[in-house]
PDB file of C-alpha atoms in Angstrom:
ATOM      1  CA  MET A   1      80.757 132.472  77.840  1.00 66.00           C
ATOM      2  CA  PRO A   2      77.156 132.780  79.064  1.00 81.00           C
ATOM      3  CA  LEU A   3      76.464 132.746  82.771  1.00 83.00           C
ATOM      4  CA  THR A   4      74.872 129.737  84.403  1.00 86.00           C
ATOM      5  CA  GLY A   5      71.709 130.110  86.442  1.00 87.00           C
ATOM      6  CA  LYS A   6      73.615 129.798  89.721  1.00 88.00           C
ATOM      7  CA  GLU A   7      76.172 132.401  88.663  1.00 88.00           C
ATOM      8  CA  ARG A   8      73.391 134.746  87.571  1.00 91.00           C
ATOM      9  CA  ARG A   9      71.601 134.280  90.910  1.00 91.00           C
ATOM     10  CA  HIS A  10      74.808 134.955  92.845  1.00 90.00           C
ATOM     11  CA  LEU A  11      75.483 138.125  90.829  1.00 91.00           C
ATOM     12  CA  ARG A  12      71.945 139.350  91.481  1.00 92.00           C
ATOM     13  CA  ALA A  13      72.552 138.921  95.206  1.00 92.00           C
ATOM     14  CA  LEU A  14      75.846 140.813  95.003  1.00 91.00           C
ATOM     15  CA  GLY A  15      74.283 143.585  92.930  1.00 91.00           C
ATOM     16  CA  HIS A  16      71.224 144.071  95.111  1.00 93.00           C
ATOM     17  CA  HIS A  17      72.732 146.923  97.146  1.00 93.00           C
ATOM     18  CA  LEU A  18      74.323 148.723  94.169  1.00 93.00           C
ATOM     19  CA  GLU A  19      73.086 152.069  92.887  1.00 95.00           C
ATOM     20  CA  PRO A  20      72.843 152.774  89.131  1.00 94.00           C
ATOM     21  CA  VAL A  21      76.111 154.250  87.845  1.00 94.00           C
ATOM     22  CA  VAL A  22      74.839 155.053  84.329  1.00 95.00           C
ATOM     23  CA  ILE A  23      71.444 156.482  83.435  1.00 94.00           C
ATOM     24  CA  VAL A  24      70.055 156.176  79.899  1.00 94.00           C
ATOM     25  CA  GLY A  25      68.149 159.349  79.071  1.00 91.00           C
ATOM     26  CA  SER A  26      65.386 160.174  76.603  1.00 90.00           C
ATOM     27  CA  SER A  27      67.818 159.920  73.660  1.00 91.00           C
ATOM     28  CA  GLY A  28      68.110 156.192  74.253  1.00 90.00           C
ATOM     29  CA  VAL A  29      71.252 154.098  74.028  1.00 93.00           C
ATOM     30  CA  THR A  30      73.809 156.361  72.331  1.00 92.00           C
ATOM     31  CA  GLU A  31      77.534 155.955  71.731  1.00 95.00           C
ATOM     32  CA  GLY A  32      78.183 158.088  74.812  1.00 94.00           C
ATOM     33  CA  VAL A  33      76.066 155.789  76.972  1.00 94.00           C
ATOM     34  CA  ILE A  34      77.866 152.736  75.613  1.00 95.00           C
ATOM     35  CA  ALA A  35      81.262 154.343  76.329  1.00 96.00           C
ATOM     36  CA  ALA A  36      80.166 155.198  79.882  1.00 95.00           C
ATOM     37  CA  VAL A  37      78.936 151.631  80.467  1.00 95.00           C
ATOM     38  CA  GLU A  38      82.205 150.176  79.112  1.00 95.00           C
ATOM     39  CA  GLN A  39      84.235 152.407  81.435  1.00 95.00           C
ATOM     40  CA  ALA A  40      82.084 151.502  84.437  1.00 95.00           C
ATOM     41  CA  LEU A  41      82.368 147.784  83.619  1.00 94.00           C
ATOM     42  CA  ASN A  42      86.162 148.086  83.391  1.00 92.00           C
ATOM     43  CA  ASP A  43      86.211 149.800  86.780  1.00 91.00           C
ATOM     44  CA  HIS A  44      83.635 147.737  88.688  1.00 92.00           C
ATOM     45  CA  GLU A  45      82.799 144.565  86.657  1.00 90.00           C
ATOM     46  CA  LEU A  46      79.237 144.512  88.074  1.00 93.00           C
ATOM     47  CA  ILE A  47      77.086 147.609  87.520  1.00 95.00           C
ATOM     48  CA  LYS A  48      73.493 148.775  87.454  1.00 96.00           C
ATOM     49  CA  VAL A  49      72.132 150.895  84.614  1.00 96.00           C
ATOM     50  CA  LYS A  50      68.848 152.811  84.798  1.00 96.00           C
ATOM     51  CA  ILE A  51      67.006 152.786  81.447  1.00 94.00           C
ATOM     52  CA  ASN A  52      64.452 155.619  81.258  1.00 93.00           C
ATOM     53  CA  GLU A  53      61.706 156.152  78.677  1.00 89.00           C
ATOM     54  CA  GLY A  54      63.209 156.576  75.241  1.00 85.00           C
ATOM     55  CA  PRO A  55      62.878 155.643  71.586  1.00 89.00           C
ATOM     56  CA  GLU A  56      63.458 151.957  72.376  1.00 90.00           C
ATOM     57  CA  GLY A  57      62.007 149.794  75.107  1.00 91.00           C
ATOM     58  CA  ARG A  58      63.891 148.642  78.177  1.00 93.00           C
ATOM     59  CA  HIS A  59      64.433 145.130  76.808  1.00 95.00           C
ATOM     60  CA  GLU A  60      65.831 146.385  73.510  1.00 94.00           C
ATOM     61  CA  GLY A  61      68.011 148.958  75.287  1.00 94.00           C
ATOM     62  CA  ALA A  62      69.426 146.399  77.716  1.00 95.00           C
ATOM     63  CA  ASP A  63      70.125 143.921  74.909  1.00 95.00           C
ATOM     64  CA  ARG A  64      71.824 146.630  72.838  1.00 95.00           C
ATOM     65  CA  ILE A  65      74.062 147.659  75.760  1.00 95.00           C
ATOM     66  CA  ALA A  66      75.011 144.042  76.504  1.00 95.00           C
ATOM     67  CA  GLU A  67      75.847 143.343  72.876  1.00 95.00           C
ATOM     68  CA  ALA A  68      77.809 146.581  72.345  1.00 95.00           C
ATOM     69  CA  THR A  69      79.891 146.170  75.517  1.00 95.00           C
ATOM     70  CA  GLY A  70      80.354 142.396  75.389  1.00 94.00           C
ATOM     71  CA  SER A  71      78.805 142.045  78.839  1.00 94.00           C
ATOM     72  CA  GLU A  72      76.199 139.708  80.268  1.00 93.00           C
ATOM     73  CA  LEU A  73      72.773 140.900  81.355  1.00 95.00           C
ATOM     74  CA  ALA A  74      72.398 139.363  84.812  1.00 94.00           C
ATOM     75  CA  GLN A  75      69.000 140.916  85.596  1.00 94.00           C
ATOM     76  CA  LEU A  76      66.417 143.303  84.196  1.00 95.00           C
ATOM     77  CA  LEU A  77      64.046 144.399  86.923  1.00 94.00           C
ATOM     78  CA  GLY A  78      61.703 147.205  85.957  1.00 93.00           C
ATOM     79  CA  ARG A  79      63.865 149.846  84.322  1.00 94.00           C
ATOM     80  CA  THR A  80      67.063 148.823  86.112  1.00 96.00           C
ATOM     81  CA  ALA A  81      69.493 146.434  84.414  1.00 96.00           C
ATOM     82  CA  LEU A  82      72.387 144.617  86.064  1.00 96.00           C
ATOM     83  CA  PHE A  83      75.389 143.982  83.794  1.00 96.00           C
ATOM     84  CA  PHE A  84      78.480 141.879  84.413  1.00 94.00           C
ATOM     85  CA  LYS A  85      81.751 141.685  82.515  1.00 91.00           C
ATOM     86  CA  ARG A  86      84.709 139.880  84.065  1.00 88.00           C
ATOM     87  CA  ARG A  87      88.134 141.480  83.715  1.00 83.00           C
ATOM     88  CA  LYS A  88      90.842 139.408  82.113  1.00 80.00           C
ATOM     89  CA  GLN A  89      93.305 140.299  84.893  1.00 78.00           C
ATOM     90  CA  LYS A  90      92.748 140.931  88.591  1.00 78.00           C
ATOM     91  CA  SER A  91      89.052 140.111  88.583  1.00 73.00           C
ATOM     92  CA  ARG A  92      87.243 140.504  91.896  1.00 76.00           C
ATOM     93  CA  PHE A  93      84.820 137.778  90.854  1.00 72.00           C
ATOM     94  CA  GLU A  94      87.322 135.056  89.941  1.00 69.00           C
ATOM     95  CA  ASP A  95      86.852 133.079  93.152  1.00 64.00           C
ATOM     96  CA  VAL A  96      83.336 134.311  93.891  1.00 60.00           C
ATOM     97  CA  LEU A  97      81.777 132.706  90.830  1.00 60.00           C
ATOM     98  CA  LYS A  98      83.732 129.462  91.070  1.00 59.00           C
ATOM     99  CA  GLY A  99      83.901 128.903  94.830  1.00 51.00           C
ATOM    100  CA  PRO A 100      80.434 128.431  96.306  1.00 52.00           C
ATOM    101  CA  HIS A 101      78.906 126.897  93.191  1.00 50.00           C
ATOM    102  CA  GLU A 102      81.281 124.033  92.648  1.00 53.00           C
ATOM    103  CA  PRO A 103      79.836 120.681  93.727  1.00 55.00           C
ATOM    104  CA  ARG A 104      81.438 119.003  96.685  1.00 54.00           C
ATOM    105  CA  PRO A 105      83.688 116.085  95.843  1.00 60.00           C
ATOM    106  CA  ALA A 106      82.097 112.703  96.364  1.00 61.00           C
ATOM    107  CA  PRO A 107      83.331 110.845  99.460  1.00 59.00           C
ATOM    108  CA  LYS A 108      85.804 108.086  98.786  1.00 63.00           C
ATOM    109  CA  GLU A 109      84.310 104.653  99.157  1.00 63.00           C
ATOM    110  CA  ASP A 110      87.227 103.195 101.082  1.00 59.00           C
ATOM    111  CA  GLU A 111      86.849 105.767 103.873  1.00 59.00           C
ATOM    112  CA  GLU A 112      84.906 104.604 106.879  1.00 64.00           C
ATOM    113  CA  LYS A 113      81.971 106.694 107.934  1.00 66.00           C
ATOM    114  CA  LYS A 114      82.349 108.263 111.330  1.00 70.00           C
ATOM    115  CA  PRO A 115      79.408 107.814 113.697  1.00 72.00           C
ATOM    116  CA  ARG A 116      77.399 110.971 114.232  1.00 73.00           C
ATOM    117  CA  ARG A 117      77.014 112.301 117.738  1.00 76.00           C
ATOM    118  CA  ARG A 118      73.590 113.174 118.925  1.00 70.00           C
TER     119      ARG A 118
END
């Protein structure tokens, strides 16, 4: 399921302080890189990947990693990509993505409004 704009923005804020855990070298996106990204996503759910100069551009490399790992690309800033893949069990982001972004319930019409103090 694709991320909404609010979820993507929240993930970017959470990932701001992270350091890249996988670095794509001059060989580009190889099977070893994809395996390393999958392992890091299983461990952390939200990771940064540094994509250096290689045979493919940064956009193509980031798209290839996201497609191969089944993750979502939350941000591509320069040569650093932020990927997210929620675990099926014991996800750290279960409440984080749902909690602050849910709209507040509308007030019931039969409730009287309390006067505001000034």
